[in-house]
Coordinates of N, CA and C and ligand atoms in Angstrom, one line a residue:
X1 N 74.1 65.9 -45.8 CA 74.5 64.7 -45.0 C 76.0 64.8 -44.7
X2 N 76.2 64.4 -43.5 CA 77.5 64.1 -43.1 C 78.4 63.2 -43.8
X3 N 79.8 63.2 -44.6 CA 80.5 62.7 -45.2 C 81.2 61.5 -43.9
X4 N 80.9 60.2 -44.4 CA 82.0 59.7 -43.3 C 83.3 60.1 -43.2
X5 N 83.6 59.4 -42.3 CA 85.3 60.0 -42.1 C 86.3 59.0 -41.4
X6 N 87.5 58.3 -42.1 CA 88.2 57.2 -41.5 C 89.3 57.7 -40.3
X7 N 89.4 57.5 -39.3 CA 90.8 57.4 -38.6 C 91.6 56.4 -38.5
X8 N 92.9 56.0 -38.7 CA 93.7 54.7 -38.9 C 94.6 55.2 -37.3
X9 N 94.2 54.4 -36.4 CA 94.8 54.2 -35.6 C 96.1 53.3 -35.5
X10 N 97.6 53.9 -35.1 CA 99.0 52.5 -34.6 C 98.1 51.9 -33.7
X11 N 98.6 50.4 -34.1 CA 98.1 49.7 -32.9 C 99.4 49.3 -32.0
X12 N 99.6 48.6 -31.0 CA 100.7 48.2 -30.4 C 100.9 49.7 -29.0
X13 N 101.8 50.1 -28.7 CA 102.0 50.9 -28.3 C 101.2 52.2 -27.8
X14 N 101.0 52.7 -29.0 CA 100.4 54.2 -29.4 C 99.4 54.0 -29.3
X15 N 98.6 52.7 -29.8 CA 97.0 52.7 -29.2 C 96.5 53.2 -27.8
X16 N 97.3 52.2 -26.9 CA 97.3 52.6 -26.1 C 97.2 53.9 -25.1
X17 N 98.0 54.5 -25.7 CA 98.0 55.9 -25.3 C 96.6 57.0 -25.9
X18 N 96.6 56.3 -27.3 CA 95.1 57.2 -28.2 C 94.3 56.9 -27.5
X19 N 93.6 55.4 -27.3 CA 92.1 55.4 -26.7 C 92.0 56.4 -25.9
X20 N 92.2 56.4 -24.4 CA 92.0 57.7 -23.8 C 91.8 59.0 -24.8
X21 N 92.7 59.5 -24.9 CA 92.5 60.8 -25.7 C 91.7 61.1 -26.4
X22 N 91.3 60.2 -27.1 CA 90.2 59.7 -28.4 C 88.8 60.1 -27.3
X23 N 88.9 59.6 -26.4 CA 87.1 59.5 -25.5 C 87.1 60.6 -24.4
X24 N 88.5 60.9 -24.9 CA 88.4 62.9 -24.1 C 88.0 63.8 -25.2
X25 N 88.3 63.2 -26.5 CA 87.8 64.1 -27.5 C 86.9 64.0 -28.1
X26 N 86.0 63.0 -27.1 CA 84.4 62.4 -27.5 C 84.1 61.7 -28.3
X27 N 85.1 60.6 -28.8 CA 85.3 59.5 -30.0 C 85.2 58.1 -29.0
X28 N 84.3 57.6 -29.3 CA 84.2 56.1 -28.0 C 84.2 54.8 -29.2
X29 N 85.2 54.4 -29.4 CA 84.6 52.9 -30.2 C 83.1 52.9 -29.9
X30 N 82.8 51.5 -30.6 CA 81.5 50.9 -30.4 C 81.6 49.6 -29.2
X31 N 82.9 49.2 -29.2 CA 83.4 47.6 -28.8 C 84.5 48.1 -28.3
X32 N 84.9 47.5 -27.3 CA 86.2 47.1 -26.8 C 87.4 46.7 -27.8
X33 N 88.3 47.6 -28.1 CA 89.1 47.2 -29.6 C 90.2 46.4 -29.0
X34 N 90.2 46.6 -27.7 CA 91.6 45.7 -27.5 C 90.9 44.3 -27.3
X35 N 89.8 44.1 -27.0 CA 89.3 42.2 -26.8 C 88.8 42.1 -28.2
X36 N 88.9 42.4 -29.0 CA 88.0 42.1 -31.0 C 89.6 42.4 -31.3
X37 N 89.1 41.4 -32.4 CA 90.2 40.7 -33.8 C 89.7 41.5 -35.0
X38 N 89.0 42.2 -34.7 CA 88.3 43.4 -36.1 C 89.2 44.6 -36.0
X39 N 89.5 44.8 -37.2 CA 90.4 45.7 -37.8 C 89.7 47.5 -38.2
X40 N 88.0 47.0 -38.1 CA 87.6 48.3 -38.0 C 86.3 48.5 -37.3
X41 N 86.1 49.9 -36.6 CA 85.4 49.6 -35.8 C 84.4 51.2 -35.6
X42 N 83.4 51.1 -35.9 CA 82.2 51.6 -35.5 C 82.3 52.6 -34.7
X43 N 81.9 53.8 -33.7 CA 81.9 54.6 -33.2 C 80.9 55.3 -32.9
X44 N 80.4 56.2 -31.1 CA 79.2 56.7 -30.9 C 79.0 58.0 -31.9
X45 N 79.7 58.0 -33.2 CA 79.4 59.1 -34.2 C 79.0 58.3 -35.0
X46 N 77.8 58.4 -36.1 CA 77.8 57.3 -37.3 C 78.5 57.5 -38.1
X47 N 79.1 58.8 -38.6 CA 79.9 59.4 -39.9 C 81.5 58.8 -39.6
X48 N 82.0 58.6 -38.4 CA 83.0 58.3 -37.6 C 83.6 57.0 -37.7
X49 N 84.6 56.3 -38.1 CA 85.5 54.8 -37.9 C 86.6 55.0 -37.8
X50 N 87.0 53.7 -37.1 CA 88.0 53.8 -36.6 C 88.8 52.2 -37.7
X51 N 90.0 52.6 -37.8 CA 91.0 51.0 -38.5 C 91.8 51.3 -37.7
X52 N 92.4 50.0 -37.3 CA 93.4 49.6 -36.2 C 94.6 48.8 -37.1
X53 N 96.1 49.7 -37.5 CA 96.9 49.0 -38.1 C 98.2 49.2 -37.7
X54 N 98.8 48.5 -38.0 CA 100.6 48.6 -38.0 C 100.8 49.8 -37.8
X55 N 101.9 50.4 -37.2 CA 102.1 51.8 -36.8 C 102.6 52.7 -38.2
X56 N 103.7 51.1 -38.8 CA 103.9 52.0 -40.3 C 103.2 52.1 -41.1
X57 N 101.9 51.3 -40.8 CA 101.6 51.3 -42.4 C 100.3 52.6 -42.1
X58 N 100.2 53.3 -41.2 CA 99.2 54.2 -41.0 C 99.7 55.7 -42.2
X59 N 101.3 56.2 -42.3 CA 101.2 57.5 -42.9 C 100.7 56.7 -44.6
X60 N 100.9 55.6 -45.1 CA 100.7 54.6 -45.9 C 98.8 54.9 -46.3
X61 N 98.1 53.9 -45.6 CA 96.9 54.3 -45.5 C 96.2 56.2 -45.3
X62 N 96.6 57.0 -45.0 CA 96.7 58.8 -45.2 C 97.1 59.0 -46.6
X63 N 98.4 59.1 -47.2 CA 98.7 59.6 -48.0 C 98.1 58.9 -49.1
X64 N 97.2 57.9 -49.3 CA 96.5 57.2 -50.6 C 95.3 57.6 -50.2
X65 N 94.8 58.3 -49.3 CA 93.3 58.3 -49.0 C 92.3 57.6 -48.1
X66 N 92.7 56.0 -47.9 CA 92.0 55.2 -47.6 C 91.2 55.8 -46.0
X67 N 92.4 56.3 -45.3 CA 92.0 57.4 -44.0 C 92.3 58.3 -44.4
X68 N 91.5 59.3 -43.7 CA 91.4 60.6 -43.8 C 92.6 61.5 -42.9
X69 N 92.3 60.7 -41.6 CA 93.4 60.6 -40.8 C 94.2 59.9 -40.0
X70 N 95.6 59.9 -39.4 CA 96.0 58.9 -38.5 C 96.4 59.6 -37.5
X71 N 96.8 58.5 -36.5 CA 98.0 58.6 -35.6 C 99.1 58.0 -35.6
X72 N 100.4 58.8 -35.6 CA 101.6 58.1 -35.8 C 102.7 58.2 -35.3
X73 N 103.3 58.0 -34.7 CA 104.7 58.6 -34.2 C 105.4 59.2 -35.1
X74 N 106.5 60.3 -34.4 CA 107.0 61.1 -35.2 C 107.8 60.4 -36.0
X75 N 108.6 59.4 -35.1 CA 109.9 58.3 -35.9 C 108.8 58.1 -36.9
X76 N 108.1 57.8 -37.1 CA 107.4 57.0 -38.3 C 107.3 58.0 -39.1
X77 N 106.8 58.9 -39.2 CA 106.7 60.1 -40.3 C 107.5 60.3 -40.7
X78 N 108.9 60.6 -39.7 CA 110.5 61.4 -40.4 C 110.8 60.2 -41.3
X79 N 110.5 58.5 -41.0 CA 111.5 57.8 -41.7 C 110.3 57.5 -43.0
X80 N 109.0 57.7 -43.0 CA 108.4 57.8 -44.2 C 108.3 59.0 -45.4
X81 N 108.8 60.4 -44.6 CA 109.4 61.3 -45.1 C 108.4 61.5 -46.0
X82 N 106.7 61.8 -46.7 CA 106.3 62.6 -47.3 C 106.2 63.7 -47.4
X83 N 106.4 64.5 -48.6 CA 105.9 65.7 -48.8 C 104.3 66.3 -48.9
X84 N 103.5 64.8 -48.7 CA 101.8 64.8 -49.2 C 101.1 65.1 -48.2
X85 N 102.1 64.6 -46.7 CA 101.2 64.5 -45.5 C 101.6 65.7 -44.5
X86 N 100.2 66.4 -43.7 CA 101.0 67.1 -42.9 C 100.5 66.7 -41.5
X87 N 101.2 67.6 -40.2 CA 100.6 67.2 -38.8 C 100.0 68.4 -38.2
X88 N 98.5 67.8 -38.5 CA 98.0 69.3 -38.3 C 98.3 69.4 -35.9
X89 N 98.0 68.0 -35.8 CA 98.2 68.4 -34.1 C 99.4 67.6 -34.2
X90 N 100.1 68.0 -32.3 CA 100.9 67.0 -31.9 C 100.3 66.6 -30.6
X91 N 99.8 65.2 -30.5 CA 99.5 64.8 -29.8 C 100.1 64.6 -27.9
X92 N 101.0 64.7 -28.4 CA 102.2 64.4 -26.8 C 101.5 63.2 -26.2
X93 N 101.3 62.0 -26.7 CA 101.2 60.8 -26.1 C 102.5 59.5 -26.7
X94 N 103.0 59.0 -26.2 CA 104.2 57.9 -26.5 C 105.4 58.7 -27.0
X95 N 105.4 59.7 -26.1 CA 106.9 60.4 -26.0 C 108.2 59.6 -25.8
X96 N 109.1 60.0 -26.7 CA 110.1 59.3 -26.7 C 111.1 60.0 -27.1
X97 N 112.4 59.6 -27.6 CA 113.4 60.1 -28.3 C 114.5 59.4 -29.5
X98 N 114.5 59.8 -30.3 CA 115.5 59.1 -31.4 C 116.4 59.5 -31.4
X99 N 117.6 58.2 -31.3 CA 118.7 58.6 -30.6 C 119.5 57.6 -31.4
X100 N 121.3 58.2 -31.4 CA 121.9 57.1 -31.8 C 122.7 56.7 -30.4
X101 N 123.1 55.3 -30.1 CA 123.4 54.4 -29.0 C 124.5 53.6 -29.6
X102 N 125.6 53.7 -28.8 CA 126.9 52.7 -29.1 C 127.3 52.1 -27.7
X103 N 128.2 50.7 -27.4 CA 128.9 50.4 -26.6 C 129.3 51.3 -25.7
X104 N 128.4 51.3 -24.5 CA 129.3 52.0 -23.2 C 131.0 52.7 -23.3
X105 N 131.0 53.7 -23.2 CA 132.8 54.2 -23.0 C 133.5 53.6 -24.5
X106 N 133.1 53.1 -25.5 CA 133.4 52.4 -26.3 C 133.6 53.9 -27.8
X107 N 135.3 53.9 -27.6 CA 134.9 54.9 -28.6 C 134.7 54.7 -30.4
X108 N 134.3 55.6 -30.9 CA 134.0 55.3 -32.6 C 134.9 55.0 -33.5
X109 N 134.9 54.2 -34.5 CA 135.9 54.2 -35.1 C 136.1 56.0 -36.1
X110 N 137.2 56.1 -36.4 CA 137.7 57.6 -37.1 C 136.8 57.5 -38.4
X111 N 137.0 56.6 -39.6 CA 136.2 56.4 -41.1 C 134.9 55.8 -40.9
X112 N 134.5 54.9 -41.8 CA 133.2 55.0 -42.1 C 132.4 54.3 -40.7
X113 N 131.8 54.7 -40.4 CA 130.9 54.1 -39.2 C 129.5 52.8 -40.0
X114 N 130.2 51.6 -39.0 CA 128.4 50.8 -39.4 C 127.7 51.1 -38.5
X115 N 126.2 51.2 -39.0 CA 125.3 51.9 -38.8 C 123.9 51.0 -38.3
X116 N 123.1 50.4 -37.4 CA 122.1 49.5 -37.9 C 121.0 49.9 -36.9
X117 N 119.9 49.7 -37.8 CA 118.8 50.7 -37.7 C 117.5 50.2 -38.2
X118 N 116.8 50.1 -38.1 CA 115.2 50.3 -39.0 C 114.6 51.4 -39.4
X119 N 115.2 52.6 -38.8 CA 115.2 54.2 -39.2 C 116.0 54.6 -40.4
X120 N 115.8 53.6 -41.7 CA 117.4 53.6 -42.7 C 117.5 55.1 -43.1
X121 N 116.3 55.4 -43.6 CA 115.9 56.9 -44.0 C 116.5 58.0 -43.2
X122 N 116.3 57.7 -42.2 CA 116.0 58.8 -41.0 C 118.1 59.0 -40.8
X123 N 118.6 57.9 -40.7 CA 119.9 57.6 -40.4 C 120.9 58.6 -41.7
X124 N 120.2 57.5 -42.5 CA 120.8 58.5 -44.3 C 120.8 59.9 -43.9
X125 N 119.7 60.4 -43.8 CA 119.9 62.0 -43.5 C 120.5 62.7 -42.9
X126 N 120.2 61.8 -41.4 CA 121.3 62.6 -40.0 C 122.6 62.3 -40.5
X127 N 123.3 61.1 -41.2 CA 124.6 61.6 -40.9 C 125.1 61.9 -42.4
X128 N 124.5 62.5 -42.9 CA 124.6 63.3 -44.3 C 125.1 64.8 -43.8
X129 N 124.1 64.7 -43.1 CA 123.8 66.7 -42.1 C 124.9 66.5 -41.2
X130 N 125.5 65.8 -41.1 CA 126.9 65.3 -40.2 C 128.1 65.7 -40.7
X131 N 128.0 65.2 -42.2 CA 128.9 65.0 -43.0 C 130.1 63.9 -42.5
X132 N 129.1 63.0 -41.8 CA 129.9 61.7 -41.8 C 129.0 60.4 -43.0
X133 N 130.2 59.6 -43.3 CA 130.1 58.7 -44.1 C 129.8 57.7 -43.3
X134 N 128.7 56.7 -43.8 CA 128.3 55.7 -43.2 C 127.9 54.4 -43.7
X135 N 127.7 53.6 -43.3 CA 126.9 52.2 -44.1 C 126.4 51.6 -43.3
X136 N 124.8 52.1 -43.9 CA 123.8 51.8 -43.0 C 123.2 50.1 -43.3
X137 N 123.2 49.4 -42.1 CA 122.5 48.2 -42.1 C 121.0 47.9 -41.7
X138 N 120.0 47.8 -42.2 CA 118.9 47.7 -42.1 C 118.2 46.3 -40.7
X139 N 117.7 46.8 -40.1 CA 117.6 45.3 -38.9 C 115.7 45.8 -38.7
X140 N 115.2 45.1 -38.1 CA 113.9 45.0 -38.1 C 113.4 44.9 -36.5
X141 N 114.6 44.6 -35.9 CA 114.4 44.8 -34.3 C 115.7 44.1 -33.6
X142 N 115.5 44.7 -32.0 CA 116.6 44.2 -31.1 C 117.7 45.1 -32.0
X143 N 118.3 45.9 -32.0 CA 119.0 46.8 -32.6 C 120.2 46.9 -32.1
X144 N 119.8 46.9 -30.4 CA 120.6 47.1 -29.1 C 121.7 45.9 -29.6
X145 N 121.3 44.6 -30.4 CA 122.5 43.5 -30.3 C 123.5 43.8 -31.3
X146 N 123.0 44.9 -32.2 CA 124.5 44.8 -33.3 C 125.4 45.2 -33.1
X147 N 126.0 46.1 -31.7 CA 127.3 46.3 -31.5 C 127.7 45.5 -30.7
X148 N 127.1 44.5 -30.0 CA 127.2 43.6 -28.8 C 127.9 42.6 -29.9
X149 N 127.4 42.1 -30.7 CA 127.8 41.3 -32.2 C 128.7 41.5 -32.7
X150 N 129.0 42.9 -32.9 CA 130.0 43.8 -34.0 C 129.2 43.9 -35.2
X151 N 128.1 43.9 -35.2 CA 127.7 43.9 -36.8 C 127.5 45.5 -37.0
X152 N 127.5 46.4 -35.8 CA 127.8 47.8 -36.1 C 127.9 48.4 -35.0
X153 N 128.8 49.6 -35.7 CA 129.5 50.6 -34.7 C 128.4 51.7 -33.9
X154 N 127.3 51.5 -34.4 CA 126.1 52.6 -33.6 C 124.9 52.2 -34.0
X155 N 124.0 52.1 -33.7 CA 122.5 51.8 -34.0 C 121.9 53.6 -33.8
X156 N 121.0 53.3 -34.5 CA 119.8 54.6 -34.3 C 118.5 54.2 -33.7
X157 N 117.8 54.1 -32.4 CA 116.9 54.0 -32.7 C 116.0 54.3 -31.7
X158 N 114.8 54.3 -31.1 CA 113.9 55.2 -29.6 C 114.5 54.8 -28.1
X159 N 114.8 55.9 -27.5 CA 115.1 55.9 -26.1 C 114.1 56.2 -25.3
X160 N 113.6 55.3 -24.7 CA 112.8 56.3 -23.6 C 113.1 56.1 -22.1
X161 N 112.9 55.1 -21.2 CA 113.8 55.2 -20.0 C 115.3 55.4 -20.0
X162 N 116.0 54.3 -21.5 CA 117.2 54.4 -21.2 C 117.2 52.6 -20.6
X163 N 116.2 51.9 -20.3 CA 116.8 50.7 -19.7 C 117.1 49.7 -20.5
X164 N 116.7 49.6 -21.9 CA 117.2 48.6 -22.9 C 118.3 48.7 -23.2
X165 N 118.8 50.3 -23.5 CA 120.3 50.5 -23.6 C 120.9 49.8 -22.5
X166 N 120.6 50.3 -21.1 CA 121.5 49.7 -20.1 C 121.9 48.7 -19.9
X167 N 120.6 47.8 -20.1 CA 120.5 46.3 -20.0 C 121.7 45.6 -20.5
X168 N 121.7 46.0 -22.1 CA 122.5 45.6 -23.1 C 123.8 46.0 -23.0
X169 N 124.5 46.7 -21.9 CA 125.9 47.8 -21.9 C 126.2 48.8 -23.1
X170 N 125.3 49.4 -23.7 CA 125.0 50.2 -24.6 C 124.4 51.7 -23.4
X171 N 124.5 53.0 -24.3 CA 124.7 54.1 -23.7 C 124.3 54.8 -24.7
X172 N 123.0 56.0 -24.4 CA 122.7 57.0 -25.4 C 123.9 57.9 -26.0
X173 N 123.9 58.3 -27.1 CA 124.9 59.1 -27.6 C 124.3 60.7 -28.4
X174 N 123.9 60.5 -29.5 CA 123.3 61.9 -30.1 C 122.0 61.9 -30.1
X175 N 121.5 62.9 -30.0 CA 119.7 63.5 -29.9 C 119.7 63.5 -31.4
X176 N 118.8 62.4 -32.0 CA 118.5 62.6 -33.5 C 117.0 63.5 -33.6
X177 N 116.2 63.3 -32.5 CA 114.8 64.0 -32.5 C 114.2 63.6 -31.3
X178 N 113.2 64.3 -30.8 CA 112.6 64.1 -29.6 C 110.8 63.7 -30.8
X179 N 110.3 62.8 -30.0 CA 109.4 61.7 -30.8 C 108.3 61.9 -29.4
X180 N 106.8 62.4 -30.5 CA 105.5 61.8 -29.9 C 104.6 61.4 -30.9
X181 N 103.6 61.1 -30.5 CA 102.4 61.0 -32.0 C 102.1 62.2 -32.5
X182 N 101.6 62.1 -33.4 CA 100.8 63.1 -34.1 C 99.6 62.7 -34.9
X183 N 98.5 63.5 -35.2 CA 97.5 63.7 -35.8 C 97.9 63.8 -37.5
X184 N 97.9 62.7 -38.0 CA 98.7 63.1 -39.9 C 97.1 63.3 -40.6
X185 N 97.3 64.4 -41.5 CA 96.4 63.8 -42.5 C 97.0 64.2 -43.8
X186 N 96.3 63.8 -45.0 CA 96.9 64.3 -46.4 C 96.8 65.6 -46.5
X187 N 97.8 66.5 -47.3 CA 97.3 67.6 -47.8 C 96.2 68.0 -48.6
X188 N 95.8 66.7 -49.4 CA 94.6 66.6 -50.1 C 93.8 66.8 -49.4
X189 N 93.3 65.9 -48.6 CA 91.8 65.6 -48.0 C 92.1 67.0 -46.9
X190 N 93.0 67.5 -46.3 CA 92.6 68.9 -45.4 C 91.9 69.8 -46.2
X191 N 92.3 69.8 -47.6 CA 91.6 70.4 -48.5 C 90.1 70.7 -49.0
X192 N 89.8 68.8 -49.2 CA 88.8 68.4 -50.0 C 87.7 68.4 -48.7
X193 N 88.1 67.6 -47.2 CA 87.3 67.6 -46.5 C 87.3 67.7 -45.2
X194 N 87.9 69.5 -45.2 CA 88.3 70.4 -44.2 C 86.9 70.5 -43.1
X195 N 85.8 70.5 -43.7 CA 84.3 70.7 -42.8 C 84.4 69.7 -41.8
X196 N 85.0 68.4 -42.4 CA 84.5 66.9 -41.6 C 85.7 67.0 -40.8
X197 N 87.0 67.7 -41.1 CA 88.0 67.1 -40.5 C 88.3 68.3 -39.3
X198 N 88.6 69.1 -39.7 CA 88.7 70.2 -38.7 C 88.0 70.1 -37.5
X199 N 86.9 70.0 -37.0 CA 85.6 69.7 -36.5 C 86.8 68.6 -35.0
X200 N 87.3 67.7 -36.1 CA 87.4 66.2 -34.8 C 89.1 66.9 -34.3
X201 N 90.2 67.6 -35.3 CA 91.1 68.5 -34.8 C 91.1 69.4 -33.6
X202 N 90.0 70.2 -34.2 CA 89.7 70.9 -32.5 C 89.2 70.3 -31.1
X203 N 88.7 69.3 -31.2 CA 88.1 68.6 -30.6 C 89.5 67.5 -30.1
X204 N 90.4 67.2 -30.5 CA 91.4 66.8 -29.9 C 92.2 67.6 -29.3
X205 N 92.5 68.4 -30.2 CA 93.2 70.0 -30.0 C 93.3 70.6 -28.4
X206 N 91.2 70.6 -28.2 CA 91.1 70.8 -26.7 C 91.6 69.2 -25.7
X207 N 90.7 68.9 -25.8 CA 91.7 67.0 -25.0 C 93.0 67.3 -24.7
X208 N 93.8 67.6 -25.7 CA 95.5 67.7 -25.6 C 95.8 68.4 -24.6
X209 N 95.1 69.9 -24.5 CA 95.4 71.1 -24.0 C 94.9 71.0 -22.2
X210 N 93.3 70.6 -22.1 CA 93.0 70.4 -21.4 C 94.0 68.9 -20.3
X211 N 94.7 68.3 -20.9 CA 96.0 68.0 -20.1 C 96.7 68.4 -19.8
X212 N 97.3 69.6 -20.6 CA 98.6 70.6 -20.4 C 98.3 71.3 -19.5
X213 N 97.4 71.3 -18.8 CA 96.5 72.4 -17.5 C 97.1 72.0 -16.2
Ligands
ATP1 P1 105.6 47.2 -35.3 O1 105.1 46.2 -34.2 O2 104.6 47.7 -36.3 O3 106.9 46.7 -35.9 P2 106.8 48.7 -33.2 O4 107.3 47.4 -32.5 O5 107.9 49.8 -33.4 O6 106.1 48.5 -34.6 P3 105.6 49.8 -30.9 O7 106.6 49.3 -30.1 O8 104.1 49.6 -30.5 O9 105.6 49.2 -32.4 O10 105.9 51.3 -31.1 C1 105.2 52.2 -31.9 C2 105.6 53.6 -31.7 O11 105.5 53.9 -30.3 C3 107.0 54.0 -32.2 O12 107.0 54.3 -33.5 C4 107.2 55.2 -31.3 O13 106.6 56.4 -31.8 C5 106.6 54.8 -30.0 N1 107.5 54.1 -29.1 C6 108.2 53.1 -29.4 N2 108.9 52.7 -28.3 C7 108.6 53.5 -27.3 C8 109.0 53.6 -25.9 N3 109.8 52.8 -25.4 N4 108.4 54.5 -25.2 C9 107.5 55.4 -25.8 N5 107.1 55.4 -27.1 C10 107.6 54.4 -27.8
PRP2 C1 111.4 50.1 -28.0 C2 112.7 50.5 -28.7 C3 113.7 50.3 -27.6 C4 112.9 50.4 -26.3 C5 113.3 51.7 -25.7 O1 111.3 48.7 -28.1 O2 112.9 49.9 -29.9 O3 114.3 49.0 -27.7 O4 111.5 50.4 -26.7 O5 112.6 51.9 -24.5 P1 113.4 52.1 -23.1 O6 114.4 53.2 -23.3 O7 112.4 52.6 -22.1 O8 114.1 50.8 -22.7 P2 110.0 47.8 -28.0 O9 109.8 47.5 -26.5 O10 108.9 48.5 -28.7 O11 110.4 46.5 -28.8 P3 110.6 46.4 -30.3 O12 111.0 47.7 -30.9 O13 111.8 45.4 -30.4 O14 109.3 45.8 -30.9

């Protein structure tokens, strides 16, 4: 018998971009997931479900088991930083870039730079590997307003047109990473349940590729 098998879909954003892909890779919900309030959902496979959660809390749900696999943005992986999870695909859907952004023409101060971000992780590292000193402020969104405030000298956080910076008179400044989703699963379960998983890998694998054409 076929072992079931969970996928933890980000919802918000990155859903968006999966469904498609998902039904190029022959994965169809049961239901319409964006009109349902259900958090998990059925699929034209029986062995096959889908959970629809927070983008963070997806490498979360992988690395305990609960899914087998997710989808996640890269920002989300680098700033949850496991050694348990790996990315077996890259999906190239909700491309973006992680970036640090300061005040237009507005130069840095020389010593310790404030920092504010919801990437705290991700920040700590880059400017470690900088060998600049920092003090990083933790914000949860709108990021764009702490130099507008003074509550810090550079934020870290996704670029992708460039028009939220602009809006705000803020301006990209360093390439911290170039950001799409990816396919996570645990290193365990690629192990334990390589038959069931591999199988839906290739099968996105081609979807992916069959775009690249
Ligand atoms: P939550 O609602 O859980 O706090 P969030 O507001 O960051 O998360 P989304 O805005 O849906 O959720 O973004 C989720 C992911 O989509 C990000 O982690 C990133 O990988 C990608 N992303 C975010 N902003 C953009 C963007 N402007 N363009 C393309 N991809 C983006
Ligand atoms: C994301 C990100 C930036 C913006 C970048 O915000 O945090 O603010 O998109 O995109 P742009 O370069 O195309 O303007 P989002 O719209 O997801 O809002 P939130 O992070 O505050 O939830």
């Amino acid at each position: 018998m076929t072992q079931p098998l969970t996928i933890a879909l980000s919802k918000g954003r990155i859903l968006d971009d999966t469904l498609p892909l998902l039904a190029e890779a022959g994965i169809h919900p049961a239901e319409d997931i964006h009109k349902s309030r259900k958090l998990i959902f059925d699929t034209n496979h029986d062995h096959i479900k889908l959970v629809v959660i927070r983008a963070t809390d997806v490498p979360t749900y992988v690395e305990y088991g609960a899914a087998d696999l997710g989808i996640s943005g890269k920002d989300v992986l680098m700033e949850y930083n496991s050694p348990n999870l790996c990315e077996p695909l890259d999906l190239k859907i909700a491309t973006c870039r992680l970036m640090t952004a300061a005040l237009k023409d507005r130069e840095l101060p020389a010593g310790r730079l404030k920092v504010a971000t919801k990437f705290t992780g991700v920040a700590k590292r880059y400017f470690a590997e900088q060998g600049r000193q920092v003090d990083i402020i933790k914000l949860y969104g709108g990021m764009e307003l702490a130099p507008i405030m003074g509550l810090a000298d550079l934020i870290v956080d996704i670029v992708d047109t460039g028009n939220t910076l602009r809006a705000n008179g803020l301006e990209p400044r360093d390439l911290i990473s170039d950001v799409s989703s990816r396919l996570v699963a645990s290193r365990a379960s690629m192990k334990v349940k390589y038959n069931q998983i591999q199988p839906i890998i290739d099968s996105m694998a081609a979807a992916v590729a069959r775009r690249d054409q």
